[in-house]
Amino acid sequence: MTELINVVGGAVLDSLAEPSRLLVARRTAPPEFAGMWEFPGGKVEPGEGPESALHRELREELGIGVRLGSELAAPDGSGWPLNERATMRVWFAELADGDPRPLEDHDELAWVSIRKSDEALSLPWIPADFPIVRALLTELGATASQGNYAV
Ligand SMILES: Nc1nc2c([nH]c(=O)n2[C@H]2C[C@H](O)[C@@H](COP(=O)(O)OP(=O)(O)OP(=O)(O)O)O2)c(=O)[nH]1
């Protein structure tokens, strides 16, 4: 059996402790995903840990350093299925340095409300991301009153 491709994504929040906005990115390639929104991130390279891969991708793509919070729990514990060949793990994060810019792979970035869930869900996400976005909104909404995503 062919090994699954491991992708990592950042759910970058304006604040891990008191989240109100999520940073989302619009892809430019490949053609089937161009114009769709996603969690910035990318493939884990051989020999690389997933968290290191996420730090690297966010630095390359957006020019930012982040503090990672907890992982958004996936249904089977191993990651969110993207297609028959790839799975993605998603971590909450907040900015540690830099001002996010679409340096690579994206042509637009946006901070969307996590309180008004329609704002995020009305974007044309990569289809496989919708269950992830819904779970993220539920998780943030469900715990907003207790609210701390720092680890
Ligand atoms: N980064 C990211 N990729 C996603 C998401 N949803 C989704 O289906 N994907 C898919 C698109 C791609 O097929 C794959 C990630 O590949 P990528 O092109 O972002 O990876 P990369 O930056 O390492 O790029 P490369 O070196 O392979 O060119 O996962 C998402 O929310 N974020």
mmCIF file of C-alpha atoms and ligand atoms in Angstrom:
data_model
loop_
_atom_site.group_PDB
_atom_site.id
_atom_site.type_symbol
_atom_site.label_atom_id
_atom_site.label_comp_id
_atom_site.label_asym_id
_atom_site.label_seq_id
_atom_site.Cartn_x
_atom_site.Cartn_y
_atom_site.Cartn_z
ATOM 1 C CA MET A 1 0.000 0.000 0.000
ATOM 2 C CA THR A 2 1.257 3.492 -0.817
ATOM 3 C CA GLU A 3 1.999 5.650 2.221
ATOM 4 C CA LEU A 4 -0.332 8.563 2.891
ATOM 5 C CA ILE A 5 1.011 12.048 2.250
ATOM 6 C CA ASN A 6 1.166 13.951 5.527
ATOM 7 C CA VAL A 7 0.035 17.559 5.310
ATOM 8 C CA VAL A 8 0.038 20.037 8.201
ATOM 9 C CA GLY A 9 -2.117 23.154 8.467
ATOM 10 C CA GLY A 10 -2.135 26.149 10.785
ATOM 11 C CA ALA A 11 -5.366 27.447 12.328
ATOM 12 C CA VAL A 12 -3.732 30.785 13.107
ATOM 13 C CA LEU A 13 -5.853 32.774 15.564
ATOM 14 C CA ASP A 14 -5.566 36.391 16.603
ATOM 15 C CA SER A 15 -5.070 35.065 20.136
ATOM 16 C CA LEU A 16 -4.903 31.548 21.546
ATOM 17 C CA ALA A 17 -6.228 32.745 24.898
ATOM 18 C CA GLU A 18 -9.094 34.859 23.563
ATOM 19 C CA PRO A 19 -9.683 33.866 19.960
ATOM 20 C CA SER A 20 -11.983 35.928 17.789
ATOM 21 C CA ARG A 21 -10.461 35.695 14.289
ATOM 22 C CA LEU A 22 -8.890 33.022 12.109
ATOM 23 C CA LEU A 23 -6.299 33.681 9.412
ATOM 24 C CA VAL A 24 -7.196 32.003 6.128
ATOM 25 C CA ALA A 25 -5.377 31.909 2.799
ATOM 26 C CA ARG A 26 -6.461 31.726 -0.835
ATOM 27 C CA ARG A 27 -4.478 29.318 -3.004
ATOM 28 C CA THR A 28 -3.065 30.141 -6.425
ATOM 29 C CA ALA A 29 -2.217 26.578 -7.565
ATOM 30 C CA PRO A 30 -2.731 23.890 -8.749
ATOM 31 C CA PRO A 31 -5.552 24.892 -11.114
ATOM 32 C CA GLU A 32 -8.140 22.694 -9.366
ATOM 33 C CA PHE A 33 -7.527 24.524 -6.064
ATOM 34 C CA ALA A 34 -6.744 28.033 -7.345
ATOM 35 C CA GLY A 35 -9.129 30.568 -5.808
ATOM 36 C CA MET A 36 -10.044 28.256 -2.923
ATOM 37 C CA TRP A 37 -9.353 29.036 0.732
ATOM 38 C CA GLU A 38 -7.321 26.817 3.019
ATOM 39 C CA PHE A 39 -5.288 26.535 6.178
ATOM 40 C CA PRO A 40 -1.779 27.729 5.338
ATOM 41 C CA GLY A 41 0.681 24.851 5.579
ATOM 42 C CA GLY A 42 1.949 22.067 3.379
ATOM 43 C CA LYS A 43 3.568 18.658 3.177
ATOM 44 C CA VAL A 44 5.788 17.271 5.889
ATOM 45 C CA GLU A 45 9.212 16.548 4.403
ATOM 46 C CA PRO A 46 11.010 13.238 4.974
ATOM 47 C CA GLY A 47 12.650 13.167 8.394
ATOM 48 C CA GLU A 48 10.790 16.275 9.540
ATOM 49 C CA GLY A 49 8.398 16.412 12.502
ATOM 50 C CA PRO A 50 4.904 17.752 11.846
ATOM 51 C CA GLU A 51 5.239 20.783 14.113
ATOM 52 C CA SER A 52 8.603 21.699 12.555
ATOM 53 C CA ALA A 53 7.042 21.366 9.118
ATOM 54 C CA LEU A 54 4.259 23.719 10.126
ATOM 55 C CA HIS A 55 6.697 26.338 11.448
ATOM 56 C CA ARG A 56 8.702 26.066 8.212
ATOM 57 C CA GLU A 57 5.655 26.324 5.941
ATOM 58 C CA LEU A 58 4.194 29.322 7.781
ATOM 59 C CA ARG A 59 7.551 31.102 7.615
ATOM 60 C CA GLU A 60 7.925 30.349 3.888
ATOM 61 C CA GLU A 61 4.360 31.040 2.821
ATOM 62 C CA LEU A 62 3.345 33.929 5.089
ATOM 63 C CA GLY A 63 6.615 35.229 6.567
ATOM 64 C CA ILE A 64 5.443 34.615 10.133
ATOM 65 C CA GLY A 65 6.662 32.871 13.232
ATOM 66 C CA VAL A 66 3.975 31.316 15.414
ATOM 67 C CA ARG A 67 3.406 29.847 18.828
ATOM 68 C CA LEU A 68 1.580 26.574 18.488
ATOM 69 C CA GLY A 69 -1.333 25.694 20.727
ATOM 70 C CA SER A 70 -3.218 22.440 20.840
ATOM 71 C CA GLU A 71 -4.007 20.234 17.871
ATOM 72 C CA LEU A 72 -7.545 20.236 16.490
ATOM 73 C CA ALA A 73 -8.534 16.657 17.236
ATOM 74 C CA ALA A 74 -9.314 14.700 14.077
ATOM 75 C CA PRO A 75 -12.049 12.034 14.051
ATOM 76 C CA ASP A 76 -9.721 9.030 13.980
ATOM 77 C CA GLY A 77 -6.858 10.660 15.823
ATOM 78 C CA SER A 78 -4.417 10.488 12.922
ATOM 79 C CA GLY A 79 -5.483 13.447 10.792
ATOM 80 C CA TRP A 80 -8.240 14.796 8.606
ATOM 81 C CA PRO A 81 -8.685 12.938 5.309
ATOM 82 C CA LEU A 82 -8.085 15.249 2.314
ATOM 83 C CA ASN A 83 -8.339 12.676 -0.457
ATOM 84 C CA GLU A 84 -7.424 9.025 -0.967
ATOM 85 C CA ARG A 85 -3.715 9.865 -0.778
ATOM 86 C CA ALA A 86 -3.359 12.613 1.818
ATOM 87 C CA THR A 87 -4.278 13.427 5.392
ATOM 88 C CA MET A 88 -3.854 16.707 7.296
ATOM 89 C CA ARG A 89 -3.181 17.514 10.954
ATOM 90 C CA VAL A 90 -4.166 21.004 12.081
ATOM 91 C CA TRP A 91 -2.763 22.994 14.989
ATOM 92 C CA PHE A 92 -4.094 26.149 16.588
ATOM 93 C CA ALA A 93 -1.489 28.896 16.561
ATOM 94 C CA GLU A 94 -0.981 32.579 17.214
ATOM 95 C CA LEU A 95 1.480 35.081 15.768
ATOM 96 C CA ALA A 96 4.854 35.298 17.455
ATOM 97 C CA ASP A 97 6.569 37.501 14.885
ATOM 98 C CA GLY A 98 6.015 38.977 11.458
ATOM 99 C CA ASP A 99 3.098 40.455 9.602
ATOM 100 C CA PRO A 100 1.321 37.807 7.471
ATOM 101 C CA ARG A 101 1.752 38.357 3.733
ATOM 102 C CA PRO A 102 0.956 36.023 0.812
ATOM 103 C CA LEU A 103 4.594 35.384 -0.143
ATOM 104 C CA GLU A 104 4.151 31.951 -1.741
ATOM 105 C CA ASP A 105 1.248 29.797 -2.947
ATOM 106 C CA HIS A 106 -1.471 32.349 -2.011
ATOM 107 C CA ASP A 107 -2.765 35.589 -3.485
ATOM 108 C CA GLU A 108 -4.908 36.738 -0.589
ATOM 109 C CA LEU A 109 -5.113 36.396 3.169
ATOM 110 C CA ALA A 110 -8.086 37.221 5.384
ATOM 111 C CA TRP A 111 -8.920 37.302 9.085
ATOM 112 C CA VAL A 112 -12.420 35.863 9.445
ATOM 113 C CA SER A 113 -14.657 35.925 12.492
ATOM 114 C CA ILE A 114 -14.954 32.698 14.446
ATOM 115 C CA ARG A 115 -17.960 34.039 16.358
ATOM 116 C CA LYS A 116 -20.070 34.560 13.230
ATOM 117 C CA SER A 117 -19.497 31.130 11.746
ATOM 118 C CA ASP A 118 -21.100 32.121 8.406
ATOM 119 C CA GLU A 119 -18.193 34.418 7.694
ATOM 120 C CA ALA A 120 -15.779 31.494 7.549
ATOM 121 C CA LEU A 121 -18.178 28.914 6.107
ATOM 122 C CA SER A 122 -19.309 31.143 3.234
ATOM 123 C CA LEU A 123 -15.807 31.167 1.736
ATOM 124 C CA PRO A 124 -15.076 28.736 -1.105
ATOM 125 C CA TRP A 125 -12.763 26.445 0.866
ATOM 126 C CA ILE A 126 -11.052 23.427 -0.632
ATOM 127 C CA PRO A 127 -13.983 20.989 -0.291
ATOM 128 C CA ALA A 128 -12.108 18.589 1.997
ATOM 129 C CA ASP A 129 -11.587 21.440 4.474
ATOM 130 C CA PHE A 130 -15.262 22.060 5.286
ATOM 131 C CA PRO A 131 -15.516 19.356 7.990
ATOM 132 C CA ILE A 132 -12.325 20.728 9.528
ATOM 133 C CA VAL A 133 -13.615 24.306 9.528
ATOM 134 C CA ARG A 134 -16.907 23.185 11.063
ATOM 135 C CA ALA A 135 -15.119 21.214 13.783
ATOM 136 C CA LEU A 136 -12.844 24.150 14.485
ATOM 137 C CA LEU A 137 -15.755 26.583 14.793
ATOM 138 C CA THR A 138 -17.603 24.159 17.054
ATOM 139 C CA GLU A 139 -14.560 23.649 19.224
ATOM 140 C CA LEU A 140 -13.849 27.360 19.559
ATOM 141 C CA GLY A 141 -17.489 28.219 20.099
ATOM 142 C CA ALA A 142 -18.010 25.436 22.598
ATOM 143 C CA THR A 143 -15.151 26.539 24.747
ATOM 144 C CA ALA A 144 -15.199 30.275 24.101
ATOM 145 C CA SER A 145 -16.524 30.973 27.573
ATOM 146 C CA GLN A 146 -13.721 28.951 29.203
ATOM 147 C CA GLY A 147 -11.461 29.974 26.424
ATOM 148 C CA ASN A 148 -7.799 29.025 26.509
ATOM 149 C CA TYR A 149 -6.040 27.266 23.660
ATOM 150 C CA ALA A 150 -2.532 27.710 24.895
ATOM 151 C CA VAL A 151 -0.791 24.508 25.960
HETATM 152 N N1 LIG B 1 -1.826 23.517 2.968
HETATM 153 C C1 LIG B 1 -3.023 22.951 2.815
HETATM 154 N N2 LIG B 1 -3.182 21.960 1.892
HETATM 155 C C2 LIG B 1 -4.415 21.436 1.775
HETATM 156 C C3 LIG B 1 -5.517 21.896 2.549
HETATM 157 N N3 LIG B 1 -6.617 21.180 2.181
HETATM 158 C C4 LIG B 1 -6.256 20.314 1.211
HETATM 159 O O1 LIG B 1 -6.954 19.501 0.634
HETATM 160 N N4 LIG B 1 -4.887 20.475 0.966
HETATM 161 C C5 LIG B 1 -4.152 19.711 -0.013
HETATM 162 C C6 LIG B 1 -3.692 20.542 -1.182
HETATM 163 C C7 LIG B 1 -2.448 19.831 -1.616
HETATM 164 O O2 LIG B 1 -2.820 18.724 -2.444
HETATM 165 C C8 LIG B 1 -1.876 19.282 -0.305
HETATM 166 C C9 LIG B 1 -0.870 20.199 0.324
HETATM 167 O O3 LIG B 1 0.117 20.465 -0.563
HETATM 168 P P1 LIG B 1 0.863 21.853 -0.678
HETATM 169 O O4 LIG B 1 0.999 22.161 -2.111
HETATM 170 O O5 LIG B 1 0.205 22.894 0.195
HETATM 171 O O6 LIG B 1 2.239 21.443 -0.033
HETATM 172 P P2 LIG B 1 3.652 22.137 -0.144
HETATM 173 O O7 LIG B 1 3.506 23.614 0.253
HETATM 174 O O8 LIG B 1 4.565 21.293 0.655
HETATM 175 O O9 LIG B 1 3.940 22.150 -1.685
HETATM 176 P P3 LIG B 1 4.934 21.349 -2.649
HETATM 177 O O10 LIG B 1 6.292 21.483 -2.046
HETATM 178 O O11 LIG B 1 4.440 19.955 -2.735
HETATM 179 O O12 LIG B 1 4.749 22.106 -3.928
HETATM 180 O O13 LIG B 1 -2.990 19.167 0.577
HETATM 181 C C10 LIG B 1 -5.325 22.932 3.483
HETATM 182 O O14 LIG B 1 -6.240 23.399 4.194
HETATM 183 N N5 LIG B 1 -4.060 23.439 3.579
#
